[in-house]
Short mmCIF file of C-alpha atoms in Angstrom, two decimals:
data_model
loop_
_atom_site.label_atom_id
_atom_site.label_comp_id
_atom_site.label_asym_id
_atom_site.label_seq_id
_atom_site.Cartn_x
_atom_site.Cartn_y
_atom_site.Cartn_z
CA MET A 1 95.73 106.80 89.11
CA PRO A 2 93.56 107.73 92.11
CA THR A 3 94.13 110.87 94.47
CA THR A 4 96.00 109.59 97.46
CA GLU A 5 97.13 110.77 100.78
CA PHE A 6 100.83 110.81 101.45
CA ASP A 7 100.71 110.87 105.25
CA ILE A 8 104.14 110.46 106.88
CA SER A 9 102.50 109.26 110.14
CA LEU A 10 101.26 106.15 108.72
CA PRO A 11 103.38 103.09 109.51
CA SER A 12 103.58 101.88 106.13
CA ILE A 13 104.76 105.26 104.70
CA ARG A 14 107.16 105.69 107.85
CA GLN A 15 108.56 102.11 107.19
CA MET A 16 109.57 102.99 103.63
CA GLN A 17 111.08 106.28 104.73
CA ASN A 18 113.17 104.15 107.21
CA LEU A 19 114.33 101.87 104.32
CA ILE A 20 115.42 104.75 102.31
CA LYS A 21 117.45 106.45 105.26
CA GLN A 22 118.99 103.03 106.06
CA ALA A 23 119.64 102.31 102.49
CA ALA A 24 118.45 98.66 103.25
CA PRO A 25 118.40 95.96 100.62
CA THR A 26 114.89 95.58 99.95
CA GLU A 27 112.91 93.17 97.72
CA LEU A 28 109.37 94.34 96.08
CA LYS A 29 107.27 91.80 94.75
CA LEU A 30 104.71 93.07 92.07
CA ILE A 31 101.39 91.98 90.96
CA THR A 32 103.04 91.03 87.79
CA GLY A 33 105.05 88.26 89.67
CA ASP A 34 108.42 90.52 88.98
CA ILE A 35 110.67 90.86 92.04
CA ILE A 36 112.68 94.01 92.07
CA THR A 37 115.41 94.38 94.46
CA GLY A 38 117.57 97.18 95.58
CA ARG A 39 118.02 100.24 97.66
CA ILE A 40 114.93 102.71 97.89
CA LEU A 41 115.84 106.02 96.69
CA TRP A 42 112.63 107.98 96.99
CA GLN A 43 108.88 107.39 97.32
CA ASP A 44 105.79 109.62 96.58
CA GLN A 45 102.13 108.98 96.40
CA TYR A 46 102.44 106.97 93.23
CA CYS A 47 105.98 105.56 92.92
CA VAL A 48 108.85 103.87 94.70
CA CYS A 49 112.31 104.32 92.99
CA LEU A 50 114.89 101.62 93.42
CA VAL A 51 118.60 101.61 92.49
CA ASP A 52 120.31 98.15 92.16
CA GLU A 53 123.95 97.35 92.47
CA ASN A 54 124.58 98.32 88.97
CA SER A 55 123.27 101.71 89.52
CA GLU A 56 120.18 101.00 87.35
CA GLN A 57 117.06 102.84 88.68
CA THR A 58 113.50 101.36 88.43
CA THR A 59 110.44 103.30 89.30
CA VAL A 60 107.80 101.04 90.60
CA TRP A 61 104.12 102.02 90.57
CA LYS A 62 102.62 101.36 94.10
CA GLN A 63 99.53 100.15 92.51
CA ALA A 64 101.51 97.23 91.27
CA ILE A 65 103.10 96.28 94.47
CA ALA A 66 102.07 93.12 96.34
CA TYR A 67 104.55 93.10 99.13
CA ILE A 68 107.80 94.45 100.37
CA LYS A 69 110.40 92.96 102.40
CA ALA A 70 113.97 94.12 104.06
CA LYS A 71 116.19 91.44 102.52
CA MET B 1 97.00 104.43 95.99
CA PRO B 2 93.62 105.80 96.68
CA THR B 3 92.31 107.84 99.65
CA THR B 4 90.96 105.52 102.22
CA GLU B 5 89.25 105.59 105.61
CA PHE B 6 90.57 103.59 108.42
CA ASP B 7 87.37 103.03 110.53
CA ILE B 8 87.92 101.02 113.43
CA SER B 9 84.31 100.25 113.80
CA LEU B 10 84.03 98.34 110.69
CA PRO B 11 83.96 94.40 111.05
CA SER B 12 86.97 93.98 108.66
CA ILE B 13 89.15 96.46 110.51
CA ARG B 14 88.26 95.03 113.85
CA GLN B 15 88.80 91.71 112.82
CA MET B 16 92.19 92.31 111.81
CA GLN B 17 92.75 94.35 114.82
CA ASN B 18 91.76 91.01 116.84
CA LEU B 19 94.09 89.03 114.88
CA ILE B 20 96.96 91.60 115.98
CA LYS B 21 95.95 91.32 119.66
CA GLN B 22 95.74 87.49 119.72
CA ALA B 23 98.92 87.07 117.60
CA ALA B 24 96.95 84.60 115.63
CA PRO B 25 98.62 82.39 112.99
CA THR B 26 97.18 84.03 109.86
CA GLU B 27 96.99 83.20 106.12
CA LEU B 28 96.92 85.87 103.48
CA LYS B 29 96.31 84.89 99.87
CA LEU B 30 97.17 87.74 97.29
CA ILE B 31 96.08 88.35 94.06
CA THR B 32 99.54 87.32 92.67
CA GLY B 33 98.69 83.78 93.98
CA ASP B 34 101.37 84.17 96.80
CA ILE B 35 100.30 83.04 100.35
CA ILE B 36 101.81 84.89 103.24
CA THR B 37 101.57 83.30 106.74
CA GLY B 38 102.54 84.68 110.04
CA ARG B 39 101.26 86.91 112.72
CA ILE B 40 100.11 90.32 112.02
CA LEU B 41 102.10 93.07 113.73
CA TRP B 42 100.30 96.17 112.50
CA GLN B 43 97.97 97.53 109.84
CA ASP B 44 97.21 101.01 108.30
CA GLN B 45 95.10 102.13 105.41
CA TYR B 46 97.64 100.68 102.92
CA CYS B 47 99.52 97.76 104.44
CA VAL B 48 99.23 95.03 106.83
CA CYS B 49 102.72 93.78 108.28
CA LEU B 50 103.34 90.24 109.03
CA VAL B 51 106.02 88.51 110.80
CA ASP B 52 106.88 84.62 110.34
CA GLU B 53 108.39 81.95 112.58
CA ASN B 54 112.00 83.27 111.45
CA SER B 55 111.22 86.97 112.34
CA GLU B 56 111.05 87.93 108.78
CA GLN B 57 108.65 90.70 108.24
CA THR B 58 106.66 91.10 105.13
CA THR B 59 104.52 94.40 104.45
CA VAL B 60 101.63 93.27 102.28
CA TRP B 61 99.73 95.99 100.20
CA LYS B 62 95.98 95.67 100.99
CA GLN B 63 95.22 96.34 97.27
CA ALA B 64 96.87 92.92 96.75
CA ILE B 65 94.80 91.00 99.18
CA ALA B 66 92.41 88.51 97.94
CA TYR B 67 91.37 86.70 101.29
CA ILE B 68 92.49 86.27 104.80
CA LYS B 69 92.17 83.42 107.03
CA ALA B 70 93.07 82.46 110.65
CA LYS B 71 95.00 79.22 110.40
CA MET C 1 91.67 100.73 99.57
CA PRO C 2 89.42 103.52 98.23
CA THR C 3 86.72 105.42 100.06
CA THR C 4 83.40 103.63 99.55
CA GLU C 5 79.91 104.09 100.31
CA PHE C 6 77.95 101.34 101.89
CA ASP C 7 74.59 102.13 100.57
CA ILE C 8 71.93 99.43 101.87
CA SER C 9 69.50 100.53 99.15
CA LEU C 10 71.65 99.44 96.53
CA PRO C 11 70.67 96.10 94.69
CA SER C 12 73.95 94.55 95.09
CA ILE C 13 74.28 95.38 98.81
CA ARG C 14 70.74 94.17 99.51
CA GLN C 15 71.36 91.07 97.58
CA MET C 16 74.27 90.37 99.81
CA GLN C 17 72.35 91.16 102.86
CA ASN C 18 69.77 88.74 101.88
CA LEU C 19 72.14 85.94 101.37
CA ILE C 20 73.31 86.61 104.95
CA LYS C 21 69.78 86.48 106.33
CA GLN C 22 68.90 83.30 104.28
CA ALA C 23 72.20 81.79 105.26
CA ALA C 24 72.22 80.74 101.63
CA PRO C 25 75.09 78.58 100.12
CA THR C 26 77.06 81.00 98.01
CA GLU C 27 80.03 80.85 95.71
CA LEU C 28 82.53 83.54 95.45
CA LYS C 29 84.78 83.60 92.25
CA LEU C 30 88.08 85.68 92.98
CA ILE C 31 90.03 87.58 90.47
CA THR C 32 92.67 85.19 91.55
CA GLY C 33 90.73 82.23 89.98
CA ASP C 34 89.99 80.92 93.47
CA ILE C 35 86.39 79.96 94.43
CA ILE C 36 85.34 80.34 97.94
CA THR C 37 82.03 78.60 99.09
CA GLY C 38 80.21 78.92 102.15
CA ARG C 39 77.42 81.02 103.84
CA ILE C 40 77.93 84.63 104.23
CA LEU C 41 78.24 85.99 107.89
CA TRP C 42 78.79 89.55 107.40
CA GLN C 43 80.00 92.23 105.09
CA ASP C 44 81.18 95.79 105.10
CA GLN C 45 82.67 98.20 102.44
CA TYR C 46 85.71 96.28 102.12
CA CYS C 47 85.20 92.56 102.89
CA VAL C 48 82.71 89.71 102.91
CA CYS C 49 83.43 86.88 105.55
CA LEU C 50 82.09 83.33 104.63
CA VAL C 51 81.99 80.26 106.80
CA ASP C 52 82.29 76.85 105.34
CA GLU C 53 80.80 73.39 106.46
CA ASN C 54 84.15 72.83 108.74
CA SER C 55 83.31 76.23 110.40
CA GLU C 56 86.42 77.84 108.89
CA GLN C 57 86.02 81.42 108.22
CA THR C 58 87.44 83.24 105.13
CA THR C 59 87.29 86.97 105.07
CA VAL C 60 87.16 87.99 101.25
CA TRP C 61 88.36 91.64 100.04
CA LYS C 62 85.59 92.94 97.71
CA GLN C 63 88.27 94.32 95.52
CA ALA C 64 89.21 90.64 94.62
CA ILE C 65 85.48 89.44 93.71
CA ALA C 66 84.73 88.64 90.18
CA TYR C 67 81.29 87.32 90.73
CA ILE C 68 78.88 85.98 93.31
CA LYS C 69 76.31 83.04 92.92
CA ALA C 70 73.76 81.28 95.10
CA LYS C 71 74.57 77.95 94.84
CA MET D 1 89.09 105.57 85.75
CA PRO D 2 89.54 107.38 89.20
CA THR D 3 89.92 111.16 89.68
CA THR D 4 93.68 111.99 89.97
CA GLU D 5 95.89 114.70 90.69
CA PHE D 6 98.59 115.67 88.22
CA ASP D 7 101.14 117.43 90.58
CA ILE D 8 104.20 118.48 88.79
CA SER D 9 106.09 118.76 91.92
CA LEU D 10 105.95 114.97 92.70
CA PRO D 11 109.24 113.17 92.02
CA SER D 12 107.35 110.52 89.75
CA ILE D 13 105.61 113.16 87.57
CA ARG D 14 108.85 115.19 87.36
CA GLN D 15 110.90 112.17 86.33
CA MET D 16 108.55 111.34 83.65
CA GLN D 17 108.68 114.97 82.44
CA ASN D 18 112.55 114.52 82.30
CA LEU D 19 112.22 111.61 80.21
CA ILE D 20 110.04 113.40 77.88
CA LYS D 21 112.54 116.47 77.87
CA GLN D 22 115.49 114.05 77.22
CA ALA D 23 113.68 111.92 74.69
CA ALA D 24 115.38 109.21 76.73
CA PRO D 25 114.86 105.48 75.44
CA THR D 26 112.43 104.14 78.06
CA GLU D 27 111.15 100.61 78.93
CA LEU D 28 107.67 100.31 80.34
CA LYS D 29 106.48 97.10 82.03
CA LEU D 30 102.70 96.62 82.23
CA ILE D 31 100.72 94.45 84.41
CA THR D 32 99.93 92.36 81.51
CA GLY D 33 103.53 91.47 81.16
CA ASP D 34 103.91 93.48 78.18
CA ILE D 35 106.93 95.56 77.75
CA ILE D 36 106.73 98.79 75.70
CA THR D 37 109.94 100.60 74.70
CA GLY D 38 110.45 103.93 73.08
CA ARG D 39 110.63 107.67 73.99
CA ILE D 40 107.84 109.31 75.97
CA LEU D 41 105.96 112.10 73.96
CA TRP D 42 103.44 113.09 76.40
CA GLN D 43 101.72 112.27 79.84
CA ASP D 44 98.51 113.28 81.53
CA GLN D 45 96.73 111.75 84.62
CA TYR D 46 95.54 108.79 82.88
CA CYS D 47 98.11 107.88 80.13
CA VAL D 48 101.70 107.94 78.75
CA CYS D 49 102.33 107.89 74.98
CA LEU D 50 105.33 106.59 73.75
CA VAL D 51 106.80 106.46 70.23
CA ASP D 52 109.11 103.61 68.98
CA GLU D 53 111.94 103.67 66.24
CA ASN D 54 109.20 103.01 63.72
CA SER D 55 107.40 106.12 64.83
CA GLU D 56 104.49 103.94 66.02
CA GLN D 57 102.73 105.48 68.95
CA THR D 58 101.37 103.48 71.81
CA THR D 59 99.31 105.18 74.43
CA VAL D 60 99.64 103.28 77.81
CA TRP D 61 97.20 103.53 80.64
CA LYS D 62 98.94 104.35 83.69
CA GLN D 63 96.71 102.01 85.72
CA ALA D 64 98.62 99.28 83.69
CA ILE D 65 102.08 100.18 84.68
CA ALA D 66 104.02 97.87 86.79
CA TYR D 67 107.34 99.92 86.57
CA ILE D 68 109.50 102.21 84.26
CA LYS D 69 113.04 102.14 83.53
CA ALA D 70 115.41 104.42 81.39
CA LYS D 71 117.20 101.95 79.18
CA MET E 1 85.25 99.38 96.42
CA PRO E 2 85.54 103.06 95.51
CA THR E 3 82.81 105.72 95.55
CA THR E 4 81.01 105.85 92.19
CA GLU E 5 78.61 107.98 90.24
CA PHE E 6 75.81 106.35 88.64
CA ASP E 7 74.77 108.77 86.08
CA ILE E 8 72.08 107.55 83.78
CA SER E 9 73.12 110.16 80.98
CA LEU E 10 76.31 108.31 80.33
CA PRO E 11 76.31 106.24 77.15
CA SER E 12 77.89 103.27 79.01
CA ILE E 13 75.13 103.11 81.70
CA ARG E 14 72.34 103.88 79.16
CA GLN E 15 73.62 100.96 77.01
CA MET E 16 73.53 98.72 79.78
CA GLN E 17 69.96 99.95 80.80
CA ASN E 18 68.97 99.30 77.06
CA LEU E 19 70.20 95.64 77.33
CA ILE E 20 67.98 95.35 80.51
CA LYS E 21 64.86 96.80 78.68
CA GLN E 22 65.49 94.67 75.54
CA ALA E 23 66.38 91.48 77.62
CA ALA E 24 69.10 91.17 75.07
CA PRO E 25 71.48 88.10 75.22
CA THR E 26 74.60 89.59 76.52
CA GLU E 27 78.28 88.24 76.98
CA LEU E 28 80.32 89.64 79.63
CA LYS E 29 84.30 89.01 79.68
CA LEU E 30 85.79 89.15 83.05
CA ILE E 31 89.52 90.14 83.85
CA THR E 32 89.68 86.49 85.19
CA GLY E 33 89.18 85.26 81.68
CA ASP E 34 85.46 84.13 82.50
CA ILE E 35 82.95 84.75 80.24
CA ILE E 36 79.48 85.15 81.59
CA THR E 37 76.46 85.05 79.29
CA GLY E 38 72.75 85.59 79.90
CA ARG E 39 70.29 88.55 80.11
CA ILE E 40 71.08 91.30 82.35
CA LEU E 41 68.43 91.73 85.14
CA TRP E 42 69.81 94.88 87.00
CA GLN E 43 72.71 97.06 87.42
CA ASP E 44 73.87 99.38 90.12
CA GLN E 45 77.28 101.18 90.86
CA TYR E 46 79.01 98.09 91.78
CA CYS E 47 77.39 95.17 90.01
CA VAL E 48 75.64 93.72 86.95
CA CYS E 49 73.09 90.72 87.64
CA LEU E 50 72.91 88.25 84.62
CA VAL E 51 70.53 85.41 84.27
CA ASP E 52 71.10 82.47 82.25
CA GLU E 53 68.69 80.18 80.35
CA ASN E 54 68.57 77.93 83.47
CA SER E 55 67.47 80.69 85.57
CA GLU E 56 70.88 80.77 87.33
CA GLN E 57 71.75 84.24 88.50
CA THR E 58 75.30 85.56 88.52
CA THR E 59 76.25 89.00 90.06
CA VAL E 60 79.12 90.18 88.39
CA TRP E 61 81.38 93.07 90.02
CA LYS E 62 81.69 95.76 87.44
CA GLN E 63 85.53 96.01 88.62
CA ALA E 64 86.02 92.69 87.15
CA ILE E 65 84.49 93.41 83.71
CA ALA E 66 86.85 93.66 80.60
CA TYR E 67 84.22 93.90 78.11
CA ILE E 68 80.51 93.31 77.26
CA LYS E 69 78.96 92.40 73.82
CA ALA E 70 75.44 92.05 72.76
CA LYS E 71 75.29 88.44 71.38
CA MET F 1 83.86 101.78 89.56
CA PRO F 2 85.55 104.96 90.93
CA THR F 3 84.31 108.50 90.28
CA THR F 4 86.23 109.95 87.21
CA GLU F 5 86.55 113.21 85.58
CA PHE F 6 86.03 113.47 81.94
CA ASP F 7 88.27 116.40 80.94
CA ILE F 8 88.25 117.05 77.09
CA SER F 9 91.28 118.95 77.43
CA LEU F 10 93.38 115.99 78.50
CA PRO F 11 95.69 114.56 75.66
CA SER F 12 94.39 111.12 76.35
CA ILE F 13 90.79 112.17 76.19
CA ARG F 14 91.53 114.35 73.05
CA GLN F 15 93.40 111.65 71.46
CA MET F 16 90.46 109.19 71.72
CA GLN F 17 88.21 111.94 70.69
CA ASN F 18 90.42 112.26 67.41
CA LEU F 19 90.29 108.47 66.69
CA ILE F 20 86.54 108.59 66.90
CA LYS F 21 86.22 111.51 64.47
CA GLN F 22 88.88 109.91 62.05
CA ALA F 23 87.09 106.47 62.49
CA ALA F 24 90.77 105.22 62.49
CA PRO F 25 91.26 101.51 62.89
CA THR F 26 92.35 101.03 66.47
CA GLU F 27 93.64 98.41 68.50
CA LEU F 28 93.13 98.10 72.33
CA LYS F 29 95.07 95.68 74.48
CA LEU F 30 93.47 94.69 77.43
CA ILE F 31 94.88 93.63 80.81
CA THR F 32 93.15 90.08 80.16
CA GLY F 33 95.39 89.79 77.08
CA ASP F 34 92.61 90.25 74.68
CA ILE F 35 93.21 92.36 71.84
CA ILE F 36 89.96 94.18 70.56
CA THR F 37 90.45 95.87 67.18
CA GLY F 38 87.87 98.21 65.33
CA ARG F 39 87.00 101.73 65.01
CA ILE F 40 85.77 103.75 68.35
CA LEU F 41 82.26 104.80 68.13
CA TRP F 42 82.15 106.66 71.67
CA GLN F 43 83.87 106.97 75.00
CA ASP F 44 82.50 107.97 78.33
CA GLN F 45 84.28 107.93 81.68
CA TYR F 46 83.88 104.33 82.15
CA CYS F 47 83.94 102.80 78.70
CA VAL F 48 85.06 102.84 75.06
CA CYS F 49 82.84 101.23 72.50
CA LEU F 50 84.44 99.74 69.35
CA VAL F 51 82.84 98.39 66.29
CA ASP F 52 84.59 95.86 63.95
CA GLU F 53 84.25 95.13 60.36
CA ASN F 54 81.17 92.78 61.02
CA SER F 55 79.56 95.58 62.66
CA GLU F 56 79.82 93.82 65.85
CA GLN F 57 80.17 96.13 68.92
CA THR F 58 82.22 95.74 71.96
CA THR F 59 81.96 97.99 74.96
CA VAL F 60 85.28 97.86 76.66
CA TRP F 61 85.92 99.09 80.45
CA LYS F 62 88.43 101.57 80.43
CA GLN F 63 89.62 99.93 83.76
CA ALA F 64 90.73 96.88 81.78
CA ILE F 65 92.73 98.86 79.02
CA ALA F 66 96.64 98.21 79.13
CA TYR F 67 97.26 100.35 75.90
CA ILE F 68 95.73 101.83 72.72
CA LYS F 69 97.26 102.09 69.18
CA ALA F 70 96.12 103.45 65.97
CA LYS F 71 96.60 100.57 63.57
#
């Protein structure tokens, strides 16, 4: 995976931080076609971790994200 | 996601800034085959955020963009 | 999108510059399977902009290009 | 493959280190659609090595990971 | 497209240089599933240009190559 | 293709060097879905070269590898 900056002032990073703070239901579409839904627990340069209503966690690689939507 | 420059003098960055200013209806084709339409609200190095006629926002990862068209 | 050099001395960059100067009909195959045809208007590090016979412009992300052919 | 940092303080790297220590049954979904299951033996910048119940090892390229789940 | 080194001492770069010198019939499989066959005319960091038996040229983006085979 | 380090101390690089030394039958799954089998002859930053039982060589771009397995 490539070196990355994780700049909290970027709108896209901030938007995700807001989704984490609000525990907002979120939908992630992946380039595989998979849709992962849940609340975002954390993000770093490489990954975004979601938890669904059954408390199951999925760690999604950012490289595989096509788009993200608050539901 | 890789380190990126966000150079406002580049035609591709400028074109997207113009689409934002003009609030122009835009079509984004993703490498998943999804087509996202709407007006572009903002962009940064990593993402482009669109809003559709129902005020729903979608944040698209630039890594997943195949092409963009003013509609 | 990763940092890129845009070195005009590279054959691939020069070839595209020539296609622009000649306004040559060009075919771009994308990794989505889409084929975009038209004349190339400009390129930068990230994108290539084509215009078709109906004057419609499509800005293709280079990351999504599989191959290019003069038609 | 791009240059990468392998920063043990990142949540995503730490999470994988924990899966290794706990020898936790793990599911990796790849961008090919393949699902690889097993226990993670090691990771580095580029790869994650899993072993299944038949002691077969698979070395997955991180570039191909869509998501990871403890099973 | 990411910054790249084009190091002639690397086996993979040298192998392609040899295919160019020998004008060897070559098969390129792309991540789109396309197979491009022909003789390689030139390569740079980003692209490989092939010419087929009808003198048609195709410039393939290296980012889209899955594998290469002398035929 | 992005700049890469080729650090022989990394487990993933070492594992492949061992497969080369042992001339071990190996299976490479690509993100195209192709499976390439054979013995690995060499690797560099960008590519892995396999030879099959008919002495046919295939040079696989590492960017296209999903996983690798000793068979």
